[in-house]
Tab-separated table of C-alpha atoms in Angstrom:
chain	number	residue	atom	x	y	z
A	1	UNK	CA	-7.854	6.743	-107.164
A	2	UNK	CA	-8.538	3.342	-105.560
A	3	UNK	CA	-4.808	3.193	-104.922
A	4	UNK	CA	-4.876	6.605	-103.320
A	5	UNK	CA	-7.785	5.818	-100.925
A	6	UNK	CA	-6.050	2.453	-99.673
A	7	UNK	CA	-2.965	4.309	-98.879
A	8	UNK	CA	-4.752	6.984	-96.992
A	9	UNK	CA	-6.687	4.377	-95.034
A	10	UNK	CA	-3.353	2.429	-94.242
A	11	UNK	CA	-1.949	5.589	-92.548
A	12	UNK	CA	-5.141	6.164	-90.711
A	13	UNK	CA	-5.022	2.497	-89.330
A	14	UNK	CA	-1.174	2.807	-88.629
A	15	UNK	CA	-1.817	6.305	-86.572
A	16	UNK	CA	-4.617	4.613	-84.833
A	17	UNK	CA	-2.427	1.758	-83.895
A	18	UNK	CA	0.386	4.014	-82.405
A	19	UNK	CA	-2.034	6.020	-80.480
A	20	UNK	CA	-3.558	2.919	-78.594
A	21	UNK	CA	0.062	1.700	-77.782
A	22	UNK	CA	1.011	5.155	-76.413
A	23	UNK	CA	-2.138	5.104	-74.514
A	24	UNK	CA	-1.367	1.719	-73.045
A	25	UNK	CA	1.877	2.789	-72.262
A	26	UNK	CA	0.831	6.036	-70.591
A	27	UNK	CA	-1.691	4.230	-68.669
A	28	UNK	CA	0.850	1.698	-67.334
A	29	UNK	CA	3.143	4.432	-66.373
A	30	UNK	CA	0.358	6.180	-64.725
A	31	UNK	CA	-0.456	3.090	-62.744
A	32	UNK	CA	3.259	2.685	-61.842
A	33	UNK	CA	3.469	6.380	-60.860
A	34	UNK	CA	0.380	6.128	-58.696
A	35	UNK	CA	1.699	2.871	-57.231
A	36	UNK	CA	4.897	4.457	-56.217
A	37	UNK	CA	3.297	7.422	-54.774
A	38	UNK	CA	1.195	5.159	-52.481
A	39	UNK	CA	4.343	3.293	-51.706
A	40	UNK	CA	5.964	6.469	-50.849
A	41	UNK	CA	3.087	7.801	-48.795
A	42	UNK	CA	3.183	4.540	-46.594
A	43	UNK	CA	7.082	4.968	-46.322
A	44	UNK	CA	6.690	8.464	-45.299
A	45	UNK	CA	4.257	7.455	-42.642
A	46	UNK	CA	6.502	4.779	-41.416
A	47	UNK	CA	9.488	7.107	-41.367
A	48	UNK	CA	7.428	9.763	-39.391
A	49	UNK	CA	6.274	7.207	-37.198
A	50	UNK	CA	9.987	6.039	-36.629
A	51	UNK	CA	10.848	9.581	-36.125
A	52	UNK	CA	8.508	10.315	-33.503
A	53	UNK	CA	9.949	7.104	-31.678
A	54	UNK	CA	13.362	8.357	-31.908
A	55	UNK	CA	12.293	12.033	-30.566
A	56	UNK	CA	10.494	10.288	-27.637
A	57	UNK	CA	13.594	8.279	-27.063
A	58	UNK	CA	16.002	11.260	-27.339
A	59	UNK	CA	13.664	13.277	-24.782
A	60	UNK	CA	13.833	10.403	-22.364
A	61	UNK	CA	17.542	10.205	-22.485
A	62	UNK	CA	17.945	13.844	-22.130
A	63	UNK	CA	15.743	13.629	-19.212
A	64	UNK	CA	17.706	10.705	-17.588
A	65	UNK	CA	21.106	12.652	-18.354
A	66	UNK	CA	19.543	15.808	-16.393
A	67	UNK	CA	18.605	13.488	-13.591
A	68	UNK	CA	22.205	12.086	-13.693
A	69	UNK	CA	23.663	15.492	-13.643
A	70	UNK	CA	21.528	16.751	-10.824
A	71	UNK	CA	22.210	13.424	-8.902
A	72	UNK	CA	25.909	13.833	-9.531
A	73	UNK	CA	25.818	17.421	-8.191
A	74	UNK	CA	24.062	16.376	-4.997
A	75	UNK	CA	26.719	13.602	-4.577
A	76	UNK	CA	29.350	13.826	-1.935
A	77	UNK	CA	33.075	14.253	-2.877
A	78	UNK	CA	36.126	13.854	-0.549
A	79	UNK	CA	38.300	16.897	-0.043
A	80	UNK	CA	41.939	15.909	0.625
A	81	UNK	CA	40.493	12.720	2.526
A	82	UNK	CA	39.420	14.838	5.590
A	83	UNK	CA	36.052	16.578	4.612
A	84	UNK	CA	33.045	15.607	2.430
A	85	UNK	CA	31.247	18.210	0.375
A	86	UNK	CA	28.915	18.009	-2.683
A	87	UNK	CA	29.349	19.553	-6.068
A	88	UNK	CA	26.540	21.951	-5.217
A	89	UNK	CA	28.180	22.902	-2.252
A	90	UNK	CA	31.678	23.567	-4.239
A	91	UNK	CA	29.603	26.198	-6.554
A	92	UNK	CA	28.267	27.832	-3.419
A	93	UNK	CA	31.837	27.851	-2.155
A	94	UNK	CA	33.102	29.556	-5.155
A	95	UNK	CA	30.349	32.193	-4.902
A	96	UNK	CA	31.478	32.787	-1.041
A	97	UNK	CA	35.057	33.042	-2.220
A	98	UNK	CA	34.183	36.016	-4.676
A	99	UNK	CA	33.711	38.027	-1.466
A	100	UNK	CA	37.113	37.100	-0.004
A	101	UNK	CA	39.944	39.766	-0.244
A	102	UNK	CA	42.198	38.909	-3.294
A	103	UNK	CA	45.404	38.867	-1.098
A	104	UNK	CA	43.949	36.176	1.283
A	105	UNK	CA	42.379	34.342	-1.873
A	106	UNK	CA	45.922	33.855	-3.376
A	107	UNK	CA	46.858	32.017	-0.375
A	108	UNK	CA	44.492	29.085	-1.031
A	109	UNK	CA	46.515	26.639	-3.155
A	110	UNK	CA	44.343	23.658	-2.959
A	111	UNK	CA	40.416	22.771	-2.699
A	112	UNK	CA	40.749	22.188	1.147
A	113	UNK	CA	42.494	25.630	1.455
A	114	UNK	CA	39.473	27.267	-0.386
A	115	UNK	CA	37.251	25.398	1.579
A	116	UNK	CA	38.702	26.554	4.973
A	117	UNK	CA	38.909	30.146	3.657
A	118	UNK	CA	35.022	30.176	2.519
A	119	UNK	CA	34.040	28.618	5.946
A	120	UNK	CA	36.194	31.034	7.913
A	121	UNK	CA	34.635	34.061	5.978
A	122	UNK	CA	31.145	32.836	6.755
A	123	UNK	CA	31.641	31.865	10.298
A	124	UNK	CA	33.417	35.334	10.866
A	125	UNK	CA	30.346	37.070	9.225
A	126	UNK	CA	28.009	35.258	11.650
A	127	UNK	CA	30.225	36.373	14.613
A	128	UNK	CA	30.589	39.992	13.265
A	129	UNK	CA	26.796	40.138	12.877
A	130	UNK	CA	26.254	39.026	16.595
A	131	UNK	CA	26.550	41.276	19.726
A	132	UNK	CA	29.539	39.131	21.137
A	133	UNK	CA	32.502	41.428	21.486
A	134	UNK	CA	36.027	40.285	22.449
A	135	UNK	CA	37.697	41.630	25.458
A	136	UNK	CA	40.440	40.374	27.822
A	137	UNK	CA	38.024	37.744	29.122
A	138	UNK	CA	36.702	36.489	25.710
A	139	UNK	CA	38.838	35.298	22.879
A	140	UNK	CA	37.464	34.302	19.523
A	141	UNK	CA	39.561	32.210	17.121
A	142	UNK	CA	39.053	30.791	13.878
A	143	UNK	CA	41.165	27.766	13.040
A	144	UNK	CA	40.355	26.456	9.470
A	145	UNK	CA	36.781	25.336	9.737
A	146	UNK	CA	36.556	25.655	13.509
A	147	UNK	CA	35.420	28.530	15.567
A	148	UNK	CA	36.930	28.799	19.396
A	149	UNK	CA	35.403	31.065	21.841
A	150	UNK	CA	37.056	31.021	24.956
A	151	UNK	CA	35.551	32.502	28.034
A	152	UNK	CA	37.356	33.488	31.166
A	153	UNK	CA	36.401	31.351	34.261
A	154	UNK	CA	35.295	34.338	36.161
A	155	UNK	CA	32.553	35.135	33.795
A	156	UNK	CA	31.031	31.815	34.168
A	157	UNK	CA	31.875	30.440	37.818
A	158	UNK	CA	32.710	31.344	41.244
A	159	UNK	CA	35.961	30.243	42.404
A	160	UNK	CA	36.549	26.610	42.445
A	161	UNK	CA	32.590	25.979	41.668
A	162	UNK	CA	30.872	24.196	38.866
A	163	UNK	CA	27.862	25.997	39.077
A	164	UNK	CA	27.218	28.609	36.443
A	165	UNK	CA	26.663	31.974	38.091
A	166	UNK	CA	23.913	34.338	37.292
A	167	UNK	CA	26.461	36.936	35.935
A	168	UNK	CA	27.064	34.327	33.066
A	169	UNK	CA	23.460	34.851	31.592
A	170	UNK	CA	24.357	37.764	29.501
A	171	UNK	CA	27.286	35.878	27.570
A	172	UNK	CA	25.530	32.658	27.282
A	173	UNK	CA	22.439	34.246	25.870
A	174	UNK	CA	24.660	35.897	23.124
A	175	UNK	CA	26.468	32.636	22.534
A	176	UNK	CA	22.895	30.696	22.367
A	177	UNK	CA	21.724	33.287	19.751
A	178	UNK	CA	24.717	32.561	17.512
A	179	UNK	CA	24.135	28.741	18.018
A	180	UNK	CA	20.430	28.860	17.314
A	181	UNK	CA	20.873	31.018	14.196
A	182	UNK	CA	22.682	28.302	12.502
A	183	UNK	CA	21.050	24.848	12.332
A	184	UNK	CA	23.923	23.415	10.575
A	185	UNK	CA	26.332	23.657	13.485
A	186	UNK	CA	27.265	21.557	16.543
A	187	UNK	CA	29.019	22.984	19.601
A	188	UNK	CA	31.530	21.534	21.931
A	189	UNK	CA	31.765	23.043	25.365
A	190	UNK	CA	35.188	22.189	26.923
A	191	UNK	CA	36.190	22.847	30.432
A	192	UNK	CA	39.683	23.804	31.441
A	193	UNK	CA	41.288	24.235	34.799
A	194	UNK	CA	44.735	25.438	36.072
A	195	UNK	CA	47.208	23.116	37.560
A	196	UNK	CA	46.131	23.445	41.202
A	197	UNK	CA	44.763	20.066	42.168
A	198	UNK	CA	41.298	19.974	43.912
A	199	UNK	CA	39.454	17.418	45.833
A	200	UNK	CA	36.018	17.830	47.582
A	201	UNK	CA	33.106	15.394	48.613
A	202	UNK	CA	31.712	15.895	45.019
A	203	UNK	CA	34.919	16.530	43.044
A	204	UNK	CA	37.566	14.006	42.906
A	205	UNK	CA	40.055	16.031	40.970
A	206	UNK	CA	40.409	18.580	38.068
A	207	UNK	CA	38.972	16.222	35.565
A	208	UNK	CA	35.638	16.157	37.605
A	209	UNK	CA	35.713	19.990	37.957
A	210	UNK	CA	36.385	20.574	34.049
A	211	UNK	CA	33.717	18.184	33.083
A	212	UNK	CA	31.262	19.243	35.583
A	213	UNK	CA	31.640	22.847	34.332
A	214	UNK	CA	31.079	21.843	30.864
A	215	UNK	CA	28.128	19.997	31.731
A	216	UNK	CA	26.672	22.939	33.804
A	217	UNK	CA	27.038	25.249	30.580
A	218	UNK	CA	25.489	22.639	28.316
A	219	UNK	CA	22.527	22.461	30.556
A	220	UNK	CA	22.204	26.102	30.833
A	221	UNK	CA	22.371	26.602	27.147
A	222	UNK	CA	19.572	23.870	26.709
A	223	UNK	CA	17.193	24.555	29.577
A	224	UNK	CA	17.320	28.451	29.814
A	225	UNK	CA	18.328	29.374	26.371
A	226	UNK	CA	16.577	26.577	24.358
A	227	UNK	CA	19.553	25.318	22.333
A	228	UNK	CA	18.850	21.887	20.973
A	229	UNK	CA	20.566	19.238	23.102
A	230	UNK	CA	21.444	17.128	20.115
A	231	UNK	CA	23.854	20.056	18.986
A	232	UNK	CA	25.676	19.914	22.251
A	233	UNK	CA	28.686	18.174	23.495
A	234	UNK	CA	30.132	18.513	26.935
A	235	UNK	CA	33.858	17.657	27.436
A	236	UNK	CA	36.565	18.478	30.081
A	237	UNK	CA	40.410	18.753	29.571
A	238	UNK	CA	41.199	19.151	33.155
A	239	UNK	CA	44.644	21.168	33.441
A	240	UNK	CA	46.358	19.450	30.481
A	241	UNK	CA	45.937	22.067	27.713
A	242	UNK	CA	47.248	25.344	29.513
A	243	UNK	CA	47.442	28.618	27.446
A	244	UNK	CA	50.405	29.573	29.559
A	245	UNK	CA	52.341	28.471	32.529
A	246	UNK	CA	50.709	28.100	35.957
A	247	UNK	CA	53.314	29.994	37.782
A	248	UNK	CA	51.584	33.065	38.741
A	249	UNK	CA	48.151	33.931	39.777
A	250	UNK	CA	47.384	35.851	36.448
A	251	UNK	CA	48.549	32.860	34.265
A	252	UNK	CA	46.500	30.298	36.201
A	253	UNK	CA	43.431	32.693	35.661
A	254	UNK	CA	44.208	32.617	31.968
A	255	UNK	CA	44.163	28.815	31.837
A	256	UNK	CA	40.820	28.531	33.630
A	257	UNK	CA	38.534	28.806	30.943
A	258	UNK	CA	35.635	27.377	29.166
A	259	UNK	CA	35.968	26.792	25.403
A	260	UNK	CA	33.073	26.890	22.978
A	261	UNK	CA	34.009	25.187	19.882
A	262	UNK	CA	31.696	25.551	17.056
A	263	UNK	CA	31.853	22.721	14.508
A	264	UNK	CA	29.876	23.253	11.182
A	265	UNK	CA	28.468	20.736	8.976
A	266	UNK	CA	30.287	21.884	5.854
A	267	UNK	CA	27.609	20.671	3.381
A	268	UNK	CA	24.515	22.070	5.479
A	269	UNK	CA	26.343	25.215	6.409
A	270	UNK	CA	26.910	26.264	2.702
A	271	UNK	CA	23.406	25.509	1.895
A	272	UNK	CA	22.347	27.661	4.796
A	273	UNK	CA	24.600	30.477	3.668
A	274	UNK	CA	23.276	30.215	0.029
A	275	UNK	CA	19.642	30.497	1.202
A	276	UNK	CA	20.428	33.607	3.249
A	277	UNK	CA	22.060	35.378	0.489
């Protein structure tokens, strides 16, 4: 009986020892787990802070990239070494070319060709919307990016005179309306004479006559029709760019003319066209 009781006591003591060890072990594991969780929580916070910084840097980089893109779009590029336009303007030019007839569009082989075609389209549209009509005394021609309007001498001046006559008011007012409607253009007024020489107290030769006629038209546009003087250029070509020979009275009349040359600022012109659409 004593033997059995001793055996039972031994079993109980052993069981008690095992449970205590297990408890200690579990407590250690709990402590380690809790410590690991705390460490993980700290690492999570650190990672979140790092991620927030990365997000901020990415947002900053994206902002800088967008600014660079906008800046590059606004930067000027050279077209075939003769003209300067921006990437924004190139986009506007492509929109304009959508209105050009396919047959004419197929003739444009280079960027310069496309630019000239788009400018011609827009300039012609401006002229079509005006009240200026071609007749035998007025000729309108578009040569690439330049519009040239030739006006017969008899519409502007009396014979051998450089003073603009009152009968010229109507045609000059129409021209002024076109010029004033487009802030992006400059206008050169060219005086042309026939080959007959002239010499008076005020005019030494045909150079004088051609220049004086140009300056008279420029003053008229500025003073009577409010064209900004900084947009105007006066020049004289004397008799050295005749349209035809000077052999007959009729041909000499054709050579006596004033040519209005409209010179668009390409970048500003397309910006203006875009804002009007």
